[in-house]
Structures are given as C-alpha cells and as structure tokens.
XYZ file of N, CA, C and O in Angstrom:
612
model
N 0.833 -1.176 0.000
C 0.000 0.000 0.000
C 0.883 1.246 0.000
O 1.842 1.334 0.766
N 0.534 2.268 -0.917
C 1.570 3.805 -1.079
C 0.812 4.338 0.590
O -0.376 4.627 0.733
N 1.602 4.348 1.415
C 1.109 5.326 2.520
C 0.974 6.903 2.091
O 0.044 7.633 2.435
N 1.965 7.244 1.358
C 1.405 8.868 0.454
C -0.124 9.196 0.265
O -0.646 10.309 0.343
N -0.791 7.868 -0.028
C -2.066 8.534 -0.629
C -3.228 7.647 0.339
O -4.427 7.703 0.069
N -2.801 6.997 1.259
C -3.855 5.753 1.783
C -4.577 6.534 3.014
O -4.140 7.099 4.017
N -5.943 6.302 2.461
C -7.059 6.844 3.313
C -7.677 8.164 2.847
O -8.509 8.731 3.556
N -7.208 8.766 1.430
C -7.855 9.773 0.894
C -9.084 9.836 0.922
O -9.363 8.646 0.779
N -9.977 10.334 0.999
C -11.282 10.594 0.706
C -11.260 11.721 -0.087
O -10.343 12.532 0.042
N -12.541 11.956 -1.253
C -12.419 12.416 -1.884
C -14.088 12.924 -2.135
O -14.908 12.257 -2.768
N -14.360 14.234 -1.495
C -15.551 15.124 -1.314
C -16.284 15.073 -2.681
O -15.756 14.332 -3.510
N -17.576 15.828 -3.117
C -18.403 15.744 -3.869
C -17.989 16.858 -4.909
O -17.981 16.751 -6.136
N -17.553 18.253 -3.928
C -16.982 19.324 -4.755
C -16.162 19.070 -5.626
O -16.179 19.683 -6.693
N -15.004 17.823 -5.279
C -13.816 17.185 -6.141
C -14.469 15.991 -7.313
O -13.926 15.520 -8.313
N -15.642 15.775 -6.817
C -16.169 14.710 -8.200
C -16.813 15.505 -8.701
O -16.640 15.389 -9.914
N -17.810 16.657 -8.386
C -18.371 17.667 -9.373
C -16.972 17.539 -10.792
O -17.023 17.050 -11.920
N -15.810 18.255 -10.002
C -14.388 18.950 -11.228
C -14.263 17.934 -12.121
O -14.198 18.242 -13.311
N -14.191 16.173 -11.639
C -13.754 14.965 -12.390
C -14.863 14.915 -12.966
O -14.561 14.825 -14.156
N -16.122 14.915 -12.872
C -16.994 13.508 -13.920
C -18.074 14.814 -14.304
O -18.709 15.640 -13.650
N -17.884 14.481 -15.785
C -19.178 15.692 -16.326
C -20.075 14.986 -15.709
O -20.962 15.830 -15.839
N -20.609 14.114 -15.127
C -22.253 13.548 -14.727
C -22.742 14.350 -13.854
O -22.013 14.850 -12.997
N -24.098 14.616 -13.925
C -24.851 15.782 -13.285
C -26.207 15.028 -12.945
O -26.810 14.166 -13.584
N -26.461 15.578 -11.840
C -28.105 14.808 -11.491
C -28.915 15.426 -12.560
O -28.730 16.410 -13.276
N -29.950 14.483 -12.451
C -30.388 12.890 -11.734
C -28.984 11.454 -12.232
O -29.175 10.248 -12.077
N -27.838 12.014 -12.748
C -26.930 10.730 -13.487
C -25.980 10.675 -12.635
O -25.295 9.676 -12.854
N -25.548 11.381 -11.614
C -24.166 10.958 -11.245
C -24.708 10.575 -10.101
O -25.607 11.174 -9.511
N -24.087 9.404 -9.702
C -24.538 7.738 -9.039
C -23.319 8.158 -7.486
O -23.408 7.506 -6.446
N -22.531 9.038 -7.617
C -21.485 8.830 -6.334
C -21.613 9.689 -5.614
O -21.561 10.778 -6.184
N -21.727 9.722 -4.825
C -21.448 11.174 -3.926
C -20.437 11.645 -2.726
O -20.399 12.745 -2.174
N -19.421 10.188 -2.426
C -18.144 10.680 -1.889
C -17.111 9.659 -2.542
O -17.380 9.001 -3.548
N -15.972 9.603 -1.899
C -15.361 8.528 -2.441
C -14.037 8.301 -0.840
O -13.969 9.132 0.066
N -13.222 7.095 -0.899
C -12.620 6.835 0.418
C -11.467 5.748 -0.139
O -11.465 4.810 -0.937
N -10.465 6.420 0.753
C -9.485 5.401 0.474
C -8.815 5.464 -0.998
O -8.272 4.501 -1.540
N -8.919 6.520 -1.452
C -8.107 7.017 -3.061
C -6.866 6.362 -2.758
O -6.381 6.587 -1.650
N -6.027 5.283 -3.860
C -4.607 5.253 -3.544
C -4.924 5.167 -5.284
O -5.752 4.601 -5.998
N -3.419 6.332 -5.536
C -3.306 6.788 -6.874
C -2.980 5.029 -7.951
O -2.451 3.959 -7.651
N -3.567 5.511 -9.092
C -3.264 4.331 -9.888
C -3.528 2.523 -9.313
O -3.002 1.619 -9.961
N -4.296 2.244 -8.190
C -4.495 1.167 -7.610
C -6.458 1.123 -7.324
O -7.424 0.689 -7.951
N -6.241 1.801 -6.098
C -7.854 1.370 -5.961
C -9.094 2.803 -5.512
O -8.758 3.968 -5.727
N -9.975 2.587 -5.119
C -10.846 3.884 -4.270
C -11.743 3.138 -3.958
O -11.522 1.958 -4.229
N -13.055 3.446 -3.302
C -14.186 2.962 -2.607
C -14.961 3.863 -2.633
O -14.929 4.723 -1.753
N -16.046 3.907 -3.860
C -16.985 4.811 -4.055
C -18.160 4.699 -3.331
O -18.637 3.610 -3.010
N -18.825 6.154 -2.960
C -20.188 5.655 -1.843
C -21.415 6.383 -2.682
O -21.566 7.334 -3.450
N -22.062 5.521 -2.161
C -23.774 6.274 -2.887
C -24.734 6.205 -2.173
O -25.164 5.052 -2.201
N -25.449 6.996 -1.379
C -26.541 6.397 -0.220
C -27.473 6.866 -0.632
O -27.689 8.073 -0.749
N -28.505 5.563 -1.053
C -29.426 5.593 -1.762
C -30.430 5.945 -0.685
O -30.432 5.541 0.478
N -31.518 6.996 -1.436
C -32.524 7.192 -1.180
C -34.392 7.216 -1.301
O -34.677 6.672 -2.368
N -34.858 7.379 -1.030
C -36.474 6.861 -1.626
C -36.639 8.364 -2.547
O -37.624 8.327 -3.285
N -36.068 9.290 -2.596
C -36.161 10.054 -3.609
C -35.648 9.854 -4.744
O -36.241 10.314 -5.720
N -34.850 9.376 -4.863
C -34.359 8.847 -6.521
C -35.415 8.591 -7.456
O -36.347 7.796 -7.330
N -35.037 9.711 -8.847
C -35.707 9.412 -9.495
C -36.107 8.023 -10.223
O -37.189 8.193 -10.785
N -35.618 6.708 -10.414
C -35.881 5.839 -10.630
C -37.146 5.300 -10.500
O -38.004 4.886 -11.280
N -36.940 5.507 -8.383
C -37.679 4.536 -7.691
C -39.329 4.576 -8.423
O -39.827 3.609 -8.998
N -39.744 5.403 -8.311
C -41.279 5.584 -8.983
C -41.724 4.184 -9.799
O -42.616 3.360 -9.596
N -40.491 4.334 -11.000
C -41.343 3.216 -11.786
C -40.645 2.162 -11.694
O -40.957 1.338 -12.554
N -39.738 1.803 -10.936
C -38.841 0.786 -10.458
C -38.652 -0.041 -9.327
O -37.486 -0.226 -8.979
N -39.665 -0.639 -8.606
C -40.867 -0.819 -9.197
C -42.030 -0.291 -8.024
O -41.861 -0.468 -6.818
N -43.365 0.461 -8.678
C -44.307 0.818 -7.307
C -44.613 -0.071 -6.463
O -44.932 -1.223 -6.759
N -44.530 0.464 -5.153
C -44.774 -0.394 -4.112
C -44.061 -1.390 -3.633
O -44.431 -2.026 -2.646
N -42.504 -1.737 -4.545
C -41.191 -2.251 -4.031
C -40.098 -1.984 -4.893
O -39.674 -2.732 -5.773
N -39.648 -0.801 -4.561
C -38.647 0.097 -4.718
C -37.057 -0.463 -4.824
O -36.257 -0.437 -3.888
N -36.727 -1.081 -6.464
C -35.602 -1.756 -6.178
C -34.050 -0.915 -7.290
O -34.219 -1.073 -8.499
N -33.185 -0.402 -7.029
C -32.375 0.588 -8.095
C -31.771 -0.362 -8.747
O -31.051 -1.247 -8.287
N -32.193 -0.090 -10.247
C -31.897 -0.571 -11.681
C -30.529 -1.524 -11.590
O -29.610 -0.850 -11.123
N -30.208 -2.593 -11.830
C -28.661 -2.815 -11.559
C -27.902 -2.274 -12.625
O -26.737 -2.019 -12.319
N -28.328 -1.962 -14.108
C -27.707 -1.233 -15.156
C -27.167 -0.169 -14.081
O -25.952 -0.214 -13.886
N -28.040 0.963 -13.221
C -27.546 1.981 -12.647
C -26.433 1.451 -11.206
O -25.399 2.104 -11.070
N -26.592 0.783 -10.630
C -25.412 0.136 -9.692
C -23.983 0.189 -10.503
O -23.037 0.863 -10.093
N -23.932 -0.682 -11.825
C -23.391 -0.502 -12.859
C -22.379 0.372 -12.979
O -21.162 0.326 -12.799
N -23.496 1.527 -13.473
C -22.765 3.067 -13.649
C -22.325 3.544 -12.145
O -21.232 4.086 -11.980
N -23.061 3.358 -11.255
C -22.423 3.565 -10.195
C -21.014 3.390 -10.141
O -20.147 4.203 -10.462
N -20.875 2.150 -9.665
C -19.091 1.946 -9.880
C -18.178 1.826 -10.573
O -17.061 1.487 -10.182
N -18.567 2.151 -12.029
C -18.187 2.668 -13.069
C -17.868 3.832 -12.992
O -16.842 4.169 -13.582
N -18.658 4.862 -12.219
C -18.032 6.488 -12.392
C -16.976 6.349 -10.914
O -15.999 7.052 -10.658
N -17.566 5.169 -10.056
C -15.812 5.219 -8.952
C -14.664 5.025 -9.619
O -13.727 5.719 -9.222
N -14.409 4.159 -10.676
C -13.502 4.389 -11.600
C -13.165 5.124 -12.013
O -12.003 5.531 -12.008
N -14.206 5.609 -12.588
C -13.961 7.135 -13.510
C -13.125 8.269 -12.558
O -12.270 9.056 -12.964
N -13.649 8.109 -11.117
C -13.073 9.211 -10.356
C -11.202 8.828 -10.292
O -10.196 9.537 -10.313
N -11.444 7.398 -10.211
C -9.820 6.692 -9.736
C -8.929 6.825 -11.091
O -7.857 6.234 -10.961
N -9.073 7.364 -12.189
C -8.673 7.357 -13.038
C -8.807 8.969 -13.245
O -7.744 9.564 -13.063
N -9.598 9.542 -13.491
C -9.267 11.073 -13.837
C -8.292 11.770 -12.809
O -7.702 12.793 -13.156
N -8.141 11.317 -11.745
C -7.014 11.695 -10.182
C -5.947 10.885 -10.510
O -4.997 11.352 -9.881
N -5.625 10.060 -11.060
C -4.452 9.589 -11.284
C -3.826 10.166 -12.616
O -2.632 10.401 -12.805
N -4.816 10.339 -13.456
C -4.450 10.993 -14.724
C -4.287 12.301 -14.492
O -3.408 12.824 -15.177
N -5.085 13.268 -13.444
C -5.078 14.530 -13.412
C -5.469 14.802 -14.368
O -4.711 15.323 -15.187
N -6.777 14.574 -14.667
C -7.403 14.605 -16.139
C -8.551 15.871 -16.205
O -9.493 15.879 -15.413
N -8.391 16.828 -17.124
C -9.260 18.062 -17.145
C -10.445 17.863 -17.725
O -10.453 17.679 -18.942
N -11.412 17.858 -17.151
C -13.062 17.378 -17.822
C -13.688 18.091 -19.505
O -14.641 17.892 -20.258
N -12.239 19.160 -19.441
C -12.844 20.453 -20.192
C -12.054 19.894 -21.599
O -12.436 20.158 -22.739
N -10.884 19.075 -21.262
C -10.054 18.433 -22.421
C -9.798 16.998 -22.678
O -9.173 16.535 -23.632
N -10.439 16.262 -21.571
C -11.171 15.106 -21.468
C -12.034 14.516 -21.276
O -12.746 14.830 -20.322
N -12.388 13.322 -22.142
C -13.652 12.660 -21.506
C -13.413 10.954 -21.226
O -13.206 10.132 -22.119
N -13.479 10.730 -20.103
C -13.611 8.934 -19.782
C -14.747 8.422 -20.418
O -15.760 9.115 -20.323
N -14.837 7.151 -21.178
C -15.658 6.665 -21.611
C -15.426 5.169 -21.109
O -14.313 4.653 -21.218
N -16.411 4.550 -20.606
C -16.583 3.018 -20.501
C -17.090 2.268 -21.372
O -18.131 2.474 -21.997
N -16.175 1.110 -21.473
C -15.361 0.712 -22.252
C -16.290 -0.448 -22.900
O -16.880 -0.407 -23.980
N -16.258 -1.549 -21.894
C -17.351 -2.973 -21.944
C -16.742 -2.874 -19.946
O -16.093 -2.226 -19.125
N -17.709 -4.245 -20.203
C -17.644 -4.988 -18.800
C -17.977 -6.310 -19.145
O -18.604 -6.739 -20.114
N -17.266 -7.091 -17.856
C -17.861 -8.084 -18.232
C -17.916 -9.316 -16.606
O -17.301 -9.083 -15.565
N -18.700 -10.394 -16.824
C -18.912 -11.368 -15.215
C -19.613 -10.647 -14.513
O -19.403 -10.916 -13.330
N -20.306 -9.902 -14.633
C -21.462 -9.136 -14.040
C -22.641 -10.451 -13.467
O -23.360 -11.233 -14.089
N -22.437 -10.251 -12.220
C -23.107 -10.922 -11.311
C -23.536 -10.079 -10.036
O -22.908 -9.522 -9.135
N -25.258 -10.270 -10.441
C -26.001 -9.492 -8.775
C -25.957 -10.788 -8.328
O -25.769 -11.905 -8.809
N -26.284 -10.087 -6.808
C -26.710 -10.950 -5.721
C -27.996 -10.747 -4.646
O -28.547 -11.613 -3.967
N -28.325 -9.074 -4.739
C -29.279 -8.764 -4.043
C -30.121 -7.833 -4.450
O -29.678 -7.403 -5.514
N -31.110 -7.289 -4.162
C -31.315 -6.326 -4.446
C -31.257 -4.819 -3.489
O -31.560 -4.920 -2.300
N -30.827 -3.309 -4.092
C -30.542 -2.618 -3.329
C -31.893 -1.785 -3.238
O -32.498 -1.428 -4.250
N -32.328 -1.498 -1.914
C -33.017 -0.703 -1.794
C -33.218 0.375 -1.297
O -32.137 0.618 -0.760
N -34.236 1.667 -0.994
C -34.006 3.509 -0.628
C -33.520 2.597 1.268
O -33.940 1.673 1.965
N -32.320 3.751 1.308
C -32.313 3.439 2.909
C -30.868 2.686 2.539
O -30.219 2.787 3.580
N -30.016 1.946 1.505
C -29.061 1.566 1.608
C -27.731 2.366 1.242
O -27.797 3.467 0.695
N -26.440 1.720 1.592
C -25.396 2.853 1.438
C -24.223 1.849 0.791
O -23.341 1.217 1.371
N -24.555 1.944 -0.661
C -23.585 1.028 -1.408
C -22.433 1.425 -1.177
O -22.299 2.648 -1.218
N -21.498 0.797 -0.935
C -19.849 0.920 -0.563
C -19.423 0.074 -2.038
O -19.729 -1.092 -2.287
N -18.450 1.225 -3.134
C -18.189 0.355 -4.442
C -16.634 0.663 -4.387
O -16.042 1.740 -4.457
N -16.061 -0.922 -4.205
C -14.653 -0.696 -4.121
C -14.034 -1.613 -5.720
O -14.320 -2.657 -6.306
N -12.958 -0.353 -5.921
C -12.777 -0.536 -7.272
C -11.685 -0.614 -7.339
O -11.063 0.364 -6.926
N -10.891 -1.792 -7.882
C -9.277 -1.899 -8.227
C -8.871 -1.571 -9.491
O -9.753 -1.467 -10.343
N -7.627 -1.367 -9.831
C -7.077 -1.361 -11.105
C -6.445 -2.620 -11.320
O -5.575 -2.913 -10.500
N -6.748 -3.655 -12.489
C -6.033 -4.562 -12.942
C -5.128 -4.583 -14.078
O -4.443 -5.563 -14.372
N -5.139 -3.282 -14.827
C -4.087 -3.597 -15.721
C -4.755 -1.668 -16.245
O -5.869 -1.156 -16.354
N -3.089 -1.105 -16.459
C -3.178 0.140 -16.816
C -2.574 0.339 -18.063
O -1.858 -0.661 -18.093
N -2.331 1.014 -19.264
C -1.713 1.232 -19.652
C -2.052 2.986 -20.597
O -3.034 3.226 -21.299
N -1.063 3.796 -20.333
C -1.864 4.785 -20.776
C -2.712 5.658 -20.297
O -2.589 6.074 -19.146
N -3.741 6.081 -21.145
C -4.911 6.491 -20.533
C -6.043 5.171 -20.737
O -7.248 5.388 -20.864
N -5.551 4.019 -20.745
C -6.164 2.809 -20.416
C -6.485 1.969 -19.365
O -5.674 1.095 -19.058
N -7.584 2.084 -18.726
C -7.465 0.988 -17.525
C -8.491 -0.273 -17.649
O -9.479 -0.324 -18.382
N -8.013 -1.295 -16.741
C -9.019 -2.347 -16.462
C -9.348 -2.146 -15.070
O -8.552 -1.614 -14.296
N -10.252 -2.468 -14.797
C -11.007 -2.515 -13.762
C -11.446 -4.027 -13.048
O -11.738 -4.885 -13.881
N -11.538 -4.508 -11.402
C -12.416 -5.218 -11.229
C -12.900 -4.483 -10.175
O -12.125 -3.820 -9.484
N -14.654 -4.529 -9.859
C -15.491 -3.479 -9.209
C -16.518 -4.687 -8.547
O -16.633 -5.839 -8.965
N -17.129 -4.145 -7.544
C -17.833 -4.920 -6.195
C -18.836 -3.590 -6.084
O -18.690 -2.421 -6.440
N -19.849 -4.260 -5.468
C -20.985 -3.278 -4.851
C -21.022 -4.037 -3.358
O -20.525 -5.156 -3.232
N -21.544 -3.459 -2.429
C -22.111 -4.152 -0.796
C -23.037 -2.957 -0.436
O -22.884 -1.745 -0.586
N -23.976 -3.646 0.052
C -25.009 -2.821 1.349
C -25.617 -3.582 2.274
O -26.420 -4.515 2.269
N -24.943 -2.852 3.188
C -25.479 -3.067 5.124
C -24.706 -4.739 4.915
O -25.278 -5.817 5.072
N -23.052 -4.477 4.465
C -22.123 -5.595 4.519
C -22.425 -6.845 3.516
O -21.847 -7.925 3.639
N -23.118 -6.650 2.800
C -23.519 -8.101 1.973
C -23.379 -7.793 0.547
O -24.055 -6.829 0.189
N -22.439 -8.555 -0.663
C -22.213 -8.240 -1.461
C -23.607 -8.019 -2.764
O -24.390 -8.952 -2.941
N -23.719 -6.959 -3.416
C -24.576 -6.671 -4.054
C -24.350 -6.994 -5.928
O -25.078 -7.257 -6.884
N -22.767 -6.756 -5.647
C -22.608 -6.964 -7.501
C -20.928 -7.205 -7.368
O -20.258 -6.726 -6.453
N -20.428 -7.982 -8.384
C -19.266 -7.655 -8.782
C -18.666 -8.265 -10.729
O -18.944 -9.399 -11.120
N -17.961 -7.355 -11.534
C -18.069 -7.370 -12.316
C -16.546 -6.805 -12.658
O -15.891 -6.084 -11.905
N -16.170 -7.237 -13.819
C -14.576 -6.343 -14.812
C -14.979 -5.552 -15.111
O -16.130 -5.909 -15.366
N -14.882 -4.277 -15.375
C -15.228 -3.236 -16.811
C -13.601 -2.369 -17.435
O -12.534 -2.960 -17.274
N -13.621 -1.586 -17.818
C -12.314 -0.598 -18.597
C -13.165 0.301 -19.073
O -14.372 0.315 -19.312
N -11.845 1.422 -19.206
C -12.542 2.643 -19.287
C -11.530 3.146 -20.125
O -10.461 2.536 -20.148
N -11.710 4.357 -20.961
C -10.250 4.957 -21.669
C -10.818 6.259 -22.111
O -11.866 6.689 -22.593
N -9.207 6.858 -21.583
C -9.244 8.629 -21.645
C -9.458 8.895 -22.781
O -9.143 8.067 -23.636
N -10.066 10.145 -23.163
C -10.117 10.247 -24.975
C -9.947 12.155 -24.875
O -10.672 12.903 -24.220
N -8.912 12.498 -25.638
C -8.683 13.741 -25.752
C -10.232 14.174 -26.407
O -10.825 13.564 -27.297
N -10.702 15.436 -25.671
C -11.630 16.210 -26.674
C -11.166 16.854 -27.891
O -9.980 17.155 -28.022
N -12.033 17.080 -28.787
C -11.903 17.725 -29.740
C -11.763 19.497 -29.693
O -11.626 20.134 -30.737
C-alpha cells in the first residue's frame, strides 16, 4: 500500500471537477481510500427520492442494476481522472465494456452502497477494472469493466 495517498477521501466538490455527470446521473457522492493508480471505494446512499424509484418498481422500490453498474463505473472514472489529473474540459472517460457481471441482491431507498474498485491492468490512458458493490455488509454486484481517456476535440 503507497502510505502517500492511503485513506484519501475524496468530497463531492472534487467529483463535481472529475466527472461531467450531473443529477439525476451521477450515481457517487463521496469517495474513500483514493490510492493513486491502484484502488478507491466509491459511496452512494441511496434514497427513496431517486428518481428511478417511482417506476422501479411501485410499491417495491428496487435501483436498476444497469444503474449500480454506472455507479461503480463512475468510482472508476473518479480513480482514473485523479491519477491521470485529467481536465473534464479536455477530457472525456468513456466506458469501455464490462464483463462477469453478477447481482446478488437487491438494493433498496435506505441503503449505502460501498463500491470498491481496483485497477487490474493500466496502460496509458487505459485501464481495467475489477469493481464490487455491498449494502449493510452483503455483497450486491461484482463485475470487470475498462474505461479509456479520450482527448476532446
């Protein structure tokens, strides 16, 4: 473990600067444990206001796993634009594929997904990813994905 960077947390004001995603789309709202070029632990504490919940489904309120998904997909995104020091205004992260995507539960308003995300293979502005979801300690998802920097135009 780099002790330089272990135990970062990383506020909402600092993922506003990294990820163009803007509500109702951006799925994170802190992040913990930043160690540059290795891992982070993205958080999302879901609520019964989310726009989803309505039609997802009435009267048992369960968040999309496509959106869990993107969830720890943009913890990536954060663990990668901070390692890249990547400018939102001259970059954009795009995800890539994924793949072994396996739920296990379903998440519901009232839970506080903890998405811890490693780097398995970098190269570049290239990464691989393997990513996990949990709420209230019980694993919710885990899956590969990659992501890659792309200069704007």
């Amino acid at each position: 473990m780099n002790d330089q960077s272990a135990g970062i947390r990383i506020e909402i004001d600092e993922i506003l600067a990294r990820l163009p995603h803007r509500y109702p789309f951006l799925l994170i709202d802190r992040a913990e444990d930043y160690i540059a070029g290795e891992s982070i632990v993205g958080i999302k504490n879901v609520t019964v206001n989310e726009p989803f919940f309505p039609g997802h489904f009435p009267g048992n309120p369960v968040m999309p796993g496509v959106l869990i998904v993107e969830a720890v997909a943009q913890a990536g995104a954060v663990l990668m634009s901070k390692t890249l020091d990547a400018d939102i205004n001259k970059t954009s992260i795009y995800f890539m594929g994924v793949d072994k995507v396996r739920f296990r539960r379903p998440v519901k308003p009232g839970d506080t997904l903890r998405m811890p995300v490693k780097v398995t293979h970098m190269r570049g502005d290239l990464f691989k990813f393997s990513g996990a979801a949990t709420a209230n300690g019980q694993r919710v998802t885990e899956f590969d994905f990659s992501a890659k920097g792309v200069t704007l135009p």
